Amino acid sequence: MTFTPRLPPVVRGACHAVTESVPLPESPPAPAADAPVVEVLADQAEAFAATVEEADPEALRAARAARVVEIDDALRATAEILARPWALTR
């Protein structure tokens, strides 16, 4: 039996949208074998953001603005939850 990895539909759709909108950056050199995953992902995200900004700066600005709105909404919702009176179920 062979295992065929499959991405969730949301991920496949996001990848399709990104590849259709801007060209993806060339593959960077392979990271060191002992490089932390967080560092590798941060480097790849930085390279991708630079490519998007170069190809379509307005798209990157819009994405960043949307992210700020999402964070503000999450903070507001959390503040509302914490402001509720204590109950036995909390």
Tab-separated table of N, CA and C in Angstrom:
chain	number	residue	atom	x	y	z
A	1	MET	N	0.847	-1.166	0.000
A	1	MET	CA	0.000	0.000	0.000
A	1	MET	C	0.897	1.235	0.000
A	2	THR	N	0.592	2.178	-0.850
A	2	THR	CA	1.345	3.423	-0.881
A	2	THR	C	0.466	4.551	-0.361
A	3	PHE	N	1.105	5.458	0.296
A	3	PHE	CA	0.405	6.609	0.863
A	3	PHE	C	0.575	7.786	-0.083
A	4	THR	N	-0.523	8.332	-0.534
A	4	THR	CA	-0.487	9.511	-1.393
A	4	THR	C	-0.934	10.705	-0.568
A	5	PRO	N	-0.008	11.604	-0.217
A	5	PRO	CA	-0.414	12.755	0.592
A	5	PRO	C	-1.342	13.664	-0.207
A	6	ARG	N	-2.368	14.129	0.426
A	6	ARG	CA	-3.317	15.035	-0.221
A	6	ARG	C	-3.500	16.266	0.653
A	7	LEU	N	-3.512	17.392	0.004
A	7	LEU	CA	-3.744	18.639	0.725
A	7	LEU	C	-5.244	18.878	0.848
A	8	PRO	N	-5.665	19.508	1.936
A	8	PRO	CA	-7.080	19.843	2.073
A	8	PRO	C	-7.518	20.776	0.935
A	9	PRO	N	-8.791	20.774	0.581
A	9	PRO	CA	-9.277	21.624	-0.512
A	9	PRO	C	-8.964	23.109	-0.313
A	10	VAL	N	-9.014	23.578	0.923
A	10	VAL	CA	-8.729	24.998	1.181
A	10	VAL	C	-7.290	25.328	0.806
A	11	VAL	N	-6.371	24.437	1.150
A	11	VAL	CA	-4.961	24.671	0.839
A	11	VAL	C	-4.748	24.618	-0.664
A	12	ARG	N	-5.364	23.642	-1.322
A	12	ARG	CA	-5.215	23.544	-2.778
A	12	ARG	C	-5.763	24.798	-3.452
A	13	GLY	N	-6.897	25.299	-2.966
A	13	GLY	CA	-7.471	26.515	-3.543
A	13	GLY	C	-6.588	27.729	-3.325
A	14	ALA	N	-6.020	27.838	-2.133
A	14	ALA	CA	-5.120	28.964	-1.842
A	14	ALA	C	-3.885	28.902	-2.726
A	15	CYS	N	-3.321	27.712	-2.882
A	15	CYS	CA	-2.137	27.556	-3.738
A	15	CYS	C	-2.475	27.931	-5.178
A	16	HIS	N	-3.636	27.499	-5.644
A	16	HIS	CA	-4.046	27.815	-7.008
A	16	HIS	C	-4.206	29.325	-7.186
A	17	ALA	N	-4.839	29.972	-6.217
A	17	ALA	CA	-5.050	31.424	-6.303
A	17	ALA	C	-3.729	32.167	-6.327
A	18	VAL	N	-2.789	31.722	-5.497
A	18	VAL	CA	-1.489	32.399	-5.426
A	18	VAL	C	-0.718	32.195	-6.719
A	19	THR	N	-0.671	30.971	-7.218
A	19	THR	CA	0.120	30.713	-8.428
A	19	THR	C	-0.502	31.367	-9.649
A	20	GLU	N	-1.811	31.602	-9.642
A	20	GLU	CA	-2.447	32.272	-10.764
A	20	GLU	C	-2.232	33.784	-10.714
A	21	SER	N	-2.017	34.341	-9.529
A	21	SER	CA	-1.933	35.793	-9.408
A	21	SER	C	-0.519	36.336	-9.584
A	22	VAL	N	0.463	35.654	-9.057
A	22	VAL	CA	1.851	36.132	-9.175
A	22	VAL	C	2.766	34.940	-9.436
A	23	PRO	N	3.875	35.181	-10.112
A	23	PRO	CA	4.819	34.081	-10.310
A	23	PRO	C	5.500	33.724	-8.989
A	24	LEU	N	5.662	32.455	-8.752
A	24	LEU	CA	6.332	32.020	-7.529
A	24	LEU	C	7.832	32.229	-7.661
A	25	PRO	N	8.516	32.489	-6.550
A	25	PRO	CA	9.963	32.691	-6.614
A	25	PRO	C	10.676	31.388	-6.967
A	26	GLU	N	11.861	31.545	-7.503
A	26	GLU	CA	12.683	30.371	-7.772
A	26	GLU	C	13.004	29.702	-6.448
A	27	SER	N	13.225	28.428	-6.484
A	27	SER	CA	13.546	27.703	-5.253
A	27	SER	C	14.863	28.211	-4.696
A	28	PRO	N	14.864	28.568	-3.428
A	28	PRO	CA	16.122	29.011	-2.817
A	28	PRO	C	17.021	27.800	-2.598
A	29	PRO	N	18.270	28.051	-2.291
A	29	PRO	CA	19.150	26.923	-1.990
A	29	PRO	C	18.599	26.132	-0.803
A	30	ALA	N	18.868	24.872	-0.797
A	30	ALA	CA	18.383	24.012	0.290
A	30	ALA	C	18.957	24.490	1.620
A	31	PRO	N	18.122	24.510	2.655
A	31	PRO	CA	18.622	24.939	3.962
A	31	PRO	C	19.556	23.881	4.544
A	32	ALA	N	20.317	24.311	5.521
A	32	ALA	CA	21.207	23.372	6.205
A	32	ALA	C	20.372	22.273	6.852
A	33	ALA	N	20.933	21.092	6.926
A	33	ALA	CA	20.204	19.944	7.477
A	33	ALA	C	19.804	20.172	8.929
A	34	ASP	N	20.571	20.950	9.656
A	34	ASP	CA	20.258	21.169	11.069
A	34	ASP	C	19.538	22.500	11.319
A	35	ALA	N	19.073	23.156	10.242
A	35	ALA	CA	18.381	24.436	10.401
A	35	ALA	C	17.028	24.213	11.066
A	36	PRO	N	16.668	25.073	12.022
A	36	PRO	CA	15.358	24.945	12.672
A	36	PRO	C	14.238	25.206	11.656
A	37	VAL	N	13.153	24.483	11.800
A	37	VAL	CA	12.029	24.602	10.877
A	37	VAL	C	11.497	26.035	10.863
A	38	VAL	N	11.422	26.655	12.010
A	38	VAL	CA	10.910	28.032	12.100
A	38	VAL	C	11.758	28.965	11.250
A	39	GLU	N	13.064	28.794	11.311
A	39	GLU	CA	13.973	29.650	10.536
A	39	GLU	C	13.790	29.412	9.037
A	40	VAL	N	13.673	28.154	8.641
A	40	VAL	CA	13.499	27.823	7.224
A	40	VAL	C	12.194	28.420	6.705
A	41	LEU	N	11.104	28.252	7.462
A	41	LEU	CA	9.817	28.795	7.033
A	41	LEU	C	9.837	30.319	6.976
A	42	ALA	N	10.511	30.939	7.928
A	42	ALA	CA	10.606	32.404	7.924
A	42	ALA	C	11.356	32.889	6.690
A	43	ASP	N	12.432	32.210	6.332
A	43	ASP	CA	13.195	32.582	5.136
A	43	ASP	C	12.355	32.425	3.876
A	44	GLN	N	11.615	31.319	3.797
A	44	GLN	CA	10.774	31.092	2.624
A	44	GLN	C	9.648	32.113	2.541
A	45	ALA	N	9.051	32.454	3.679
A	45	ALA	CA	7.979	33.452	3.693
A	45	ALA	C	8.510	34.816	3.273
A	46	GLU	N	9.702	35.140	3.718
A	46	GLU	CA	10.310	36.425	3.357
A	46	GLU	C	10.570	36.491	1.850
A	47	ALA	N	11.085	35.411	1.277
A	47	ALA	CA	11.343	35.367	-0.167
A	47	ALA	C	10.037	35.480	-0.945
A	48	PHE	N	8.998	34.789	-0.478
A	48	PHE	CA	7.709	34.847	-1.156
A	48	PHE	C	7.122	36.248	-1.089
A	49	ALA	N	7.174	36.873	0.086
A	49	ALA	CA	6.642	38.228	0.245
A	49	ALA	C	7.382	39.216	-0.655
A	50	ALA	N	8.688	39.055	-0.770
A	50	ALA	CA	9.464	39.938	-1.638
A	50	ALA	C	9.043	39.777	-3.094
A	51	THR	N	8.781	38.544	-3.511
A	51	THR	CA	8.355	38.291	-4.886
A	51	THR	C	6.984	38.891	-5.147
A	52	VAL	N	6.063	38.717	-4.199
A	52	VAL	CA	4.710	39.270	-4.368
A	52	VAL	C	4.777	40.788	-4.393
A	53	GLU	N	5.569	41.357	-3.502
A	53	GLU	CA	5.676	42.820	-3.450
A	53	GLU	C	6.250	43.373	-4.747
A	54	GLU	N	7.185	42.646	-5.326
A	54	GLU	CA	7.790	43.078	-6.582
A	54	GLU	C	6.785	42.960	-7.731
A	55	ALA	N	6.011	41.879	-7.757
A	55	ALA	CA	5.074	41.640	-8.852
A	55	ALA	C	3.805	42.477	-8.720
A	56	ASP	N	3.281	42.593	-7.503
A	56	ASP	CA	2.018	43.296	-7.294
A	56	ASP	C	1.992	43.881	-5.885
A	57	PRO	N	2.604	45.056	-5.708
A	57	PRO	CA	2.686	45.639	-4.363
A	57	PRO	C	1.320	45.909	-3.742
A	58	GLU	N	0.331	46.227	-4.564
A	58	GLU	CA	-1.000	46.514	-4.028
A	58	GLU	C	-1.632	45.273	-3.406
A	59	ALA	N	-1.387	44.111	-3.989
A	59	ALA	CA	-1.928	42.860	-3.436
A	59	ALA	C	-1.354	42.594	-2.052
A	60	LEU	N	-0.065	42.832	-1.881
A	60	LEU	CA	0.559	42.604	-0.576
A	60	LEU	C	0.049	43.603	0.450
A	61	ARG	N	-0.122	44.856	0.045
A	61	ARG	CA	-0.666	45.859	0.974
A	61	ARG	C	-2.084	45.481	1.396
A	62	ALA	N	-2.886	45.007	0.453
A	62	ALA	CA	-4.259	44.616	0.769
A	62	ALA	C	-4.273	43.419	1.713
A	63	ALA	N	-3.384	42.461	1.489
A	63	ALA	CA	-3.315	41.283	2.362
A	63	ALA	C	-2.899	41.683	3.769
A	64	ARG	N	-1.934	42.577	3.875
A	64	ARG	CA	-1.502	43.032	5.204
A	64	ARG	C	-2.611	43.800	5.913
A	65	ALA	N	-3.338	44.632	5.175
A	65	ALA	CA	-4.435	45.394	5.770
A	65	ALA	C	-5.536	44.454	6.252
A	66	ALA	N	-5.832	43.425	5.464
A	66	ALA	CA	-6.856	42.461	5.865
A	66	ALA	C	-6.423	41.727	7.123
A	67	ARG	N	-5.147	41.418	7.222
A	67	ARG	CA	-4.636	40.714	8.407
A	67	ARG	C	-4.767	41.587	9.652
A	68	VAL	N	-4.517	42.877	9.512
A	68	VAL	CA	-4.655	43.791	10.646
A	68	VAL	C	-6.106	43.815	11.116
A	69	VAL	N	-7.044	43.842	10.178
A	69	VAL	CA	-8.463	43.842	10.533
A	69	VAL	C	-8.821	42.550	11.264
A	70	GLU	N	-8.314	41.416	10.778
A	70	GLU	CA	-8.595	40.129	11.430
A	70	GLU	C	-8.059	40.102	12.858
A	71	ILE	N	-6.859	40.623	13.052
A	71	ILE	CA	-6.272	40.648	14.395
A	71	ILE	C	-7.083	41.554	15.309
A	72	ASP	N	-7.494	42.720	14.805
A	72	ASP	CA	-8.319	43.628	15.607
A	72	ASP	C	-9.632	42.971	15.998
A	73	ASP	N	-10.265	42.271	15.058
A	73	ASP	CA	-11.522	41.578	15.359
A	73	ASP	C	-11.319	40.503	16.414
A	74	ALA	N	-10.229	39.748	16.311
A	74	ALA	CA	-9.955	38.692	17.292
A	74	ALA	C	-9.718	39.291	18.674
A	75	LEU	N	-8.996	40.391	18.744
A	75	LEU	CA	-8.748	41.039	20.033
A	75	LEU	C	-10.043	41.578	20.635
A	76	ARG	N	-10.883	42.161	19.805
A	76	ARG	CA	-12.157	42.693	20.274
A	76	ARG	C	-13.044	41.565	20.808
A	77	ALA	N	-13.100	40.445	20.084
A	77	ALA	CA	-13.916	39.311	20.525
A	77	ALA	C	-13.387	38.738	21.837
A	78	THR	N	-12.083	38.665	21.972
A	78	THR	CA	-11.491	38.161	23.211
A	78	THR	C	-11.804	39.089	24.373
A	79	ALA	N	-11.724	40.385	24.141
A	79	ALA	CA	-12.043	41.349	25.201
A	79	ALA	C	-13.497	41.214	25.633
A	80	GLU	N	-14.390	40.984	24.666
A	80	GLU	CA	-15.807	40.809	25.009
A	80	GLU	C	-16.013	39.549	25.840
A	81	ILE	N	-15.342	38.481	25.479
A	81	ILE	CA	-15.463	37.234	26.237
A	81	ILE	C	-14.955	37.422	27.657
A	82	LEU	N	-13.818	38.080	27.801
A	82	LEU	CA	-13.240	38.283	29.129
A	82	LEU	C	-14.054	39.259	29.971
A	83	ALA	N	-14.827	40.132	29.325
A	83	ALA	CA	-15.630	41.108	30.057
A	83	ALA	C	-16.936	40.517	30.575
A	84	ARG	N	-17.299	39.336	30.105
A	84	ARG	CA	-18.538	38.705	30.567
A	84	ARG	C	-18.418	38.336	32.039
A	85	PRO	N	-19.543	38.352	32.739
A	85	PRO	CA	-19.504	37.950	34.143
A	85	PRO	C	-19.155	36.462	34.272
A	86	TRP	N	-18.497	36.159	35.356
A	86	TRP	CA	-18.133	34.753	35.604
A	86	TRP	C	-19.370	33.919	35.827
A	87	ALA	N	-19.332	32.695	35.342
A	87	ALA	CA	-20.432	31.763	35.552
A	87	ALA	C	-19.819	30.417	35.915
A	88	LEU	N	-20.638	29.508	36.400
A	88	LEU	CA	-20.122	28.203	36.769
A	88	LEU	C	-19.565	27.414	35.581
A	89	THR	N	-20.031	27.740	34.404
A	89	THR	CA	-19.558	27.011	33.216
A	89	THR	C	-18.263	27.568	32.669
A	90	ARG	N	-17.806	28.658	33.193
A	90	ARG	CA	-16.588	29.267	32.673
A	90	ARG	C	-15.376	28.794	33.370
